[in-house]
Short mmCIF file of C-alpha atoms in Angstrom, two decimals:
data_model
loop_
_atom_site.label_atom_id
_atom_site.label_comp_id
_atom_site.label_asym_id
_atom_site.label_seq_id
_atom_site.Cartn_x
_atom_site.Cartn_y
_atom_site.Cartn_z
CA UNK A 1 -2.87 -8.80 -16.14
CA UNK A 2 -1.32 -11.67 -16.58
CA UNK A 3 3.11 -11.46 -15.36
CA UNK A 4 1.93 -9.99 -11.79
CA UNK A 5 -1.71 -12.27 -10.71
CA UNK A 6 0.70 -15.69 -12.02
CA UNK A 7 4.18 -14.30 -10.44
CA UNK A 8 2.04 -13.74 -7.28
CA UNK A 9 0.65 -16.97 -6.56
CA UNK A 10 3.83 -18.37 -7.46
CA UNK A 11 5.45 -16.71 -4.62
CA UNK A 12 2.78 -17.45 -2.30
CA UNK A 13 2.16 -21.00 -3.11
CA UNK A 14 5.81 -21.67 -2.49
CA UNK A 15 5.96 -19.67 0.61
CA UNK A 16 3.22 -21.83 1.67
CA UNK A 17 4.94 -24.99 0.90
CA UNK A 18 8.10 -23.94 2.04
CA UNK A 19 6.85 -24.19 5.42
CA UNK A 20 4.32 -27.14 5.77
CA UNK A 21 7.78 -28.41 4.54
CA UNK A 22 9.37 -27.15 7.32
CA UNK A 23 6.91 -28.22 9.71
CA UNK A 24 7.82 -31.51 9.22
CA UNK A 25 11.58 -31.41 7.94
CA UNK A 26 12.71 -29.27 11.26
CA UNK A 27 9.91 -31.16 13.53
CA UNK A 28 12.15 -28.61 17.21
CA UNK A 29 11.20 -25.97 15.37
CA UNK A 30 8.77 -22.66 17.00
CA UNK A 31 5.92 -22.63 15.21
CA UNK A 32 6.50 -18.97 14.93
CA UNK A 33 9.84 -19.07 12.94
CA UNK A 34 8.82 -21.81 10.69
CA UNK A 35 7.61 -18.52 8.46
CA UNK A 36 11.05 -17.29 8.80
CA UNK A 37 13.60 -17.48 5.68
CA UNK A 38 16.32 -16.64 8.20
CA UNK A 39 15.76 -18.95 10.75
CA UNK A 40 15.19 -21.74 8.46
CA UNK A 41 18.30 -20.79 6.56
CA UNK A 42 20.88 -21.07 10.27
CA UNK A 43 18.92 -24.99 9.81
CA UNK A 44 21.44 -25.78 6.92
CA UNK A 45 24.76 -26.96 7.92
CA UNK A 46 26.35 -27.29 3.46
CA UNK A 47 28.29 -23.79 4.09
CA UNK A 48 27.02 -23.23 -0.28
CA UNK A 49 23.86 -24.11 0.75
CA UNK A 50 24.31 -21.44 3.56
CA UNK A 51 26.33 -18.66 1.43
CA UNK A 52 23.49 -19.73 -1.54
CA UNK A 53 20.75 -18.93 0.63
CA UNK A 54 22.06 -15.48 1.97
CA UNK A 55 23.49 -13.84 -0.58
CA UNK A 56 19.63 -14.41 -2.36
CA UNK A 57 18.40 -12.99 0.66
CA UNK A 58 20.30 -9.46 0.14
CA UNK A 59 19.58 -9.24 -2.82
CA UNK A 60 16.39 -10.20 -2.79
CA UNK A 61 15.72 -7.70 0.05
CA UNK A 62 17.87 -4.98 -1.71
CA UNK A 63 15.74 -5.54 -5.50
CA UNK A 64 11.98 -5.87 -3.08
CA UNK A 65 13.31 -2.37 -0.76
CA UNK A 66 14.99 -0.08 -3.31
CA UNK A 67 11.91 -1.14 -6.33
CA UNK A 68 8.86 -1.08 -4.49
CA UNK A 69 9.63 -0.16 -0.30
CA UNK A 70 11.50 3.41 -1.88
CA UNK A 71 11.06 4.44 -5.05
CA UNK A 72 7.11 4.71 -5.03
CA UNK A 73 7.46 7.26 -1.69
CA UNK A 74 9.85 9.30 -1.76
CA UNK A 75 8.08 9.94 -5.94
CA UNK A 76 4.59 10.59 -4.12
CA UNK A 77 6.78 12.99 -1.08
CA UNK A 78 8.56 14.91 -4.95
CA UNK A 79 5.01 14.83 -6.43
CA UNK A 80 3.22 16.09 -3.90
CA UNK A 81 5.62 19.20 -2.72
CA UNK A 82 7.61 19.99 -5.98
CA UNK A 83 9.09 22.93 -4.47
CA UNK A 84 10.44 21.71 -0.91
CA UNK A 85 11.12 17.84 -1.93
CA UNK A 86 13.23 16.74 -4.30
CA UNK A 87 12.92 13.02 -5.00
CA UNK A 88 16.32 12.41 -3.38
CA UNK A 89 15.01 14.25 -0.04
CA UNK A 90 11.52 12.05 -0.36
CA UNK A 91 13.49 8.90 -0.01
CA UNK A 92 15.86 9.91 2.67
CA UNK A 93 12.30 10.96 4.33
CA UNK A 94 10.54 7.71 3.58
CA UNK A 95 14.01 5.39 4.89
CA UNK A 96 13.51 7.66 8.35
CA UNK A 97 10.03 7.25 8.32
CA UNK A 98 10.65 3.57 7.63
CA UNK A 99 13.38 3.65 10.62
CA UNK A 100 10.44 5.52 12.82
CA UNK A 101 7.60 2.56 12.04
CA UNK A 102 10.89 0.08 13.17
CA UNK A 103 9.44 -2.82 11.17
CA UNK A 104 11.43 -5.33 13.23
CA UNK A 105 8.65 -5.19 15.54
CA UNK A 106 6.17 -5.95 13.32
CA UNK A 107 8.18 -8.92 12.05
CA UNK A 108 8.55 -9.86 15.51
CA UNK A 109 5.11 -11.34 16.19
CA UNK A 110 3.61 -13.36 13.16
CA UNK A 111 0.21 -12.80 14.13
CA UNK A 112 0.10 -9.23 14.85
CA UNK A 113 2.52 -8.23 11.26
CA UNK A 114 -0.55 -10.31 9.89
CA UNK A 115 -3.69 -9.62 11.20
CA UNK A 116 -2.76 -6.01 12.67
CA UNK A 117 -0.31 -4.75 9.61
CA UNK A 118 -0.80 -6.22 6.91
CA UNK A 119 -4.93 -5.96 7.21
CA UNK A 120 -5.09 -2.56 8.62
CA UNK A 121 -2.47 -1.67 5.43
CA UNK A 122 -5.35 -3.03 3.10
CA UNK A 123 -7.64 -1.23 4.26
CA UNK A 124 -5.70 2.35 3.12
CA UNK A 125 -4.46 1.09 0.06
CA UNK A 126 -8.13 -0.51 -0.92
CA UNK A 127 -9.77 3.16 -0.34
CA UNK A 128 -7.27 4.37 -2.71
CA UNK A 129 -7.53 2.28 -5.51
CA UNK A 130 -10.73 2.79 -5.44
CA UNK A 131 -10.77 6.39 -5.74
CA UNK A 132 -8.27 5.32 -8.58
CA UNK A 133 -10.07 3.05 -10.02
CA UNK A 134 -13.70 4.49 -9.74
CA UNK A 135 -11.96 7.78 -12.29
CA UNK A 136 -10.47 5.80 -13.76
CA UNK A 137 -12.87 3.91 -15.40
CA UNK A 138 -16.09 5.13 -14.88
CA UNK A 139 -15.58 8.92 -13.96
CA UNK A 140 -13.78 9.98 -16.83
CA UNK A 141 -14.48 6.19 -18.66
CA UNK A 142 -10.24 5.49 -19.36
CA UNK A 143 -9.44 9.12 -21.05
CA UNK A 144 -6.31 11.07 -19.30
CA UNK A 145 -5.44 14.20 -20.25
CA UNK A 146 -1.55 12.98 -19.98
CA UNK A 147 -0.25 17.55 -20.75
CA UNK A 148 -2.23 18.61 -17.86
CA UNK A 149 -0.66 15.91 -15.83
CA UNK A 150 2.91 18.33 -16.01
CA UNK A 151 0.58 21.69 -15.59
CA UNK A 152 0.03 24.04 -12.91
CA UNK A 153 -3.49 24.98 -14.47
CA UNK A 154 -5.31 21.84 -15.65
CA UNK A 155 -8.01 20.15 -15.90
CA UNK A 156 -6.99 17.86 -12.87
CA UNK A 157 -5.41 21.62 -10.89
CA UNK A 158 -9.34 21.29 -8.59
CA UNK A 159 -8.87 23.21 -6.32
CA UNK A 160 -4.66 24.65 -5.03
CA UNK A 161 -4.48 20.80 -6.65
CA UNK A 162 -6.32 19.33 -4.21
CA UNK A 163 -9.87 17.53 -5.43
CA UNK A 164 -11.61 17.21 -2.45
CA UNK A 165 -13.62 14.85 -3.36
CA UNK A 166 -11.29 12.50 -3.66
CA UNK A 167 -9.91 13.05 0.09
CA UNK A 168 -13.28 12.54 0.82
CA UNK A 169 -13.71 9.64 -0.37
CA UNK A 170 -10.51 7.79 0.60
CA UNK A 171 -10.71 9.02 4.27
CA UNK A 172 -14.20 7.37 4.74
CA UNK A 173 -12.90 4.40 3.17
CA UNK A 174 -10.16 4.01 5.72
CA UNK A 175 -12.32 5.28 8.67
CA UNK A 176 -14.74 2.31 8.14
CA UNK A 177 -11.67 0.03 7.16
CA UNK A 178 -10.20 1.00 10.00
CA UNK A 179 -12.80 2.34 12.52
CA UNK A 180 -14.01 -1.07 14.07
CA UNK A 181 -9.63 -1.57 15.49
CA UNK A 182 -9.02 1.47 16.26
CA UNK A 183 -12.10 1.78 18.66
CA UNK A 184 -10.56 -1.74 20.23
CA UNK A 185 -7.67 0.16 20.42
CA UNK A 186 -9.34 3.14 22.46
CA UNK A 187 -11.30 -0.07 25.20
CA UNK A 188 -14.65 0.43 22.77
CA UNK A 189 -16.15 -2.77 20.81
CA UNK A 190 -18.51 -2.17 18.35
CA UNK A 191 -18.86 -5.42 16.71
CA UNK A 192 -20.50 -4.70 13.29
CA UNK A 193 -17.20 -2.27 12.81
CA UNK A 194 -14.42 -6.00 13.47
CA UNK A 195 -16.25 -7.25 11.37
CA UNK A 196 -16.18 -4.87 8.02
CA UNK A 197 -12.26 -4.59 9.65
CA UNK A 198 -11.77 -8.54 8.95
CA UNK A 199 -12.11 -7.51 5.24
CA UNK A 200 -10.74 -4.33 4.78
CA UNK A 201 -9.07 -4.01 1.47
CA UNK A 202 -12.31 -5.30 0.41
CA UNK A 203 -14.05 -2.58 2.08
CA UNK A 204 -12.72 0.57 2.12
CA UNK A 205 -11.68 -0.71 -1.79
CA UNK A 206 -15.88 -0.54 -2.29
CA UNK A 207 -16.81 2.40 0.03
CA UNK A 208 -14.22 4.87 -1.46
CA UNK A 209 -15.34 4.05 -4.87
CA UNK A 210 -18.89 4.89 -4.43
CA UNK A 211 -17.85 8.09 -1.91
CA UNK A 212 -16.05 8.88 -4.92
CA UNK A 213 -17.96 8.02 -7.64
CA UNK A 214 -21.57 9.77 -6.02
CA UNK A 215 -18.97 13.17 -5.01
CA UNK A 216 -18.12 13.78 -8.55
CA UNK A 217 -21.29 13.15 -10.24
CA UNK A 218 -23.06 15.03 -7.41
CA UNK A 219 -19.99 18.07 -7.46
CA UNK A 220 -18.81 17.21 -10.66
CA UNK A 221 -15.10 19.80 -10.92
CA UNK A 222 -15.40 23.30 -12.29
CA UNK A 223 -14.13 24.13 -15.41
CA UNK A 224 -10.62 25.58 -15.33
CA UNK A 225 -8.76 27.11 -18.64
CA UNK A 226 -6.06 25.35 -18.53
CA UNK A 227 -2.14 26.99 -19.79
CA UNK A 228 -2.96 25.65 -23.38
CA UNK A 229 -5.70 27.64 -23.54
CA UNK A 230 -4.23 30.55 -22.41
CA UNK A 231 -1.00 30.68 -24.59
#
């Protein structure tokens, strides 16, 4: 509630201020290079400043990639298929997928990176967040059965471990958030769907949250005899 919003605001403001200052200080630079920290560091001439800047970039890259981009998906793969995938294997899978995505192509075009990748990515994250928040706050009234999260049989067993209501809600949120852009790639223009894509996170979040809430109320999961009750 306090740490994340404040730090993200400061980081975003720093990026805006640094890029704005670079427009004045380095007028010879191309507009699509002003937002790239590496290109800005290349304009410095003081060896000490360059060394400190590069060290900071290396530390930041390693910290962000390990904490945010490897640990989370590695855990996701391991938890989704614990019989076949360990945390280490999940990390390797994450690295391979990361290379296959060719992130250097995303960074080559700021417009494509922001409006194609980040906006689209937010639509998927918004759909997932909508299901999680609706389930925790509205369906379960902030109550979790922690032991059942780690049991084969429990209130979260659903259908072979999958809650089809959450899956449907997530897919529907993604469909409305991404539909306009995907159809545009195939030469089909649907104006109102393209308008929704501009607000992908909010559309995905709202649609997924409402759909999950309605489905959970209309088709509540069948009671499951837990391992604790069997014992």
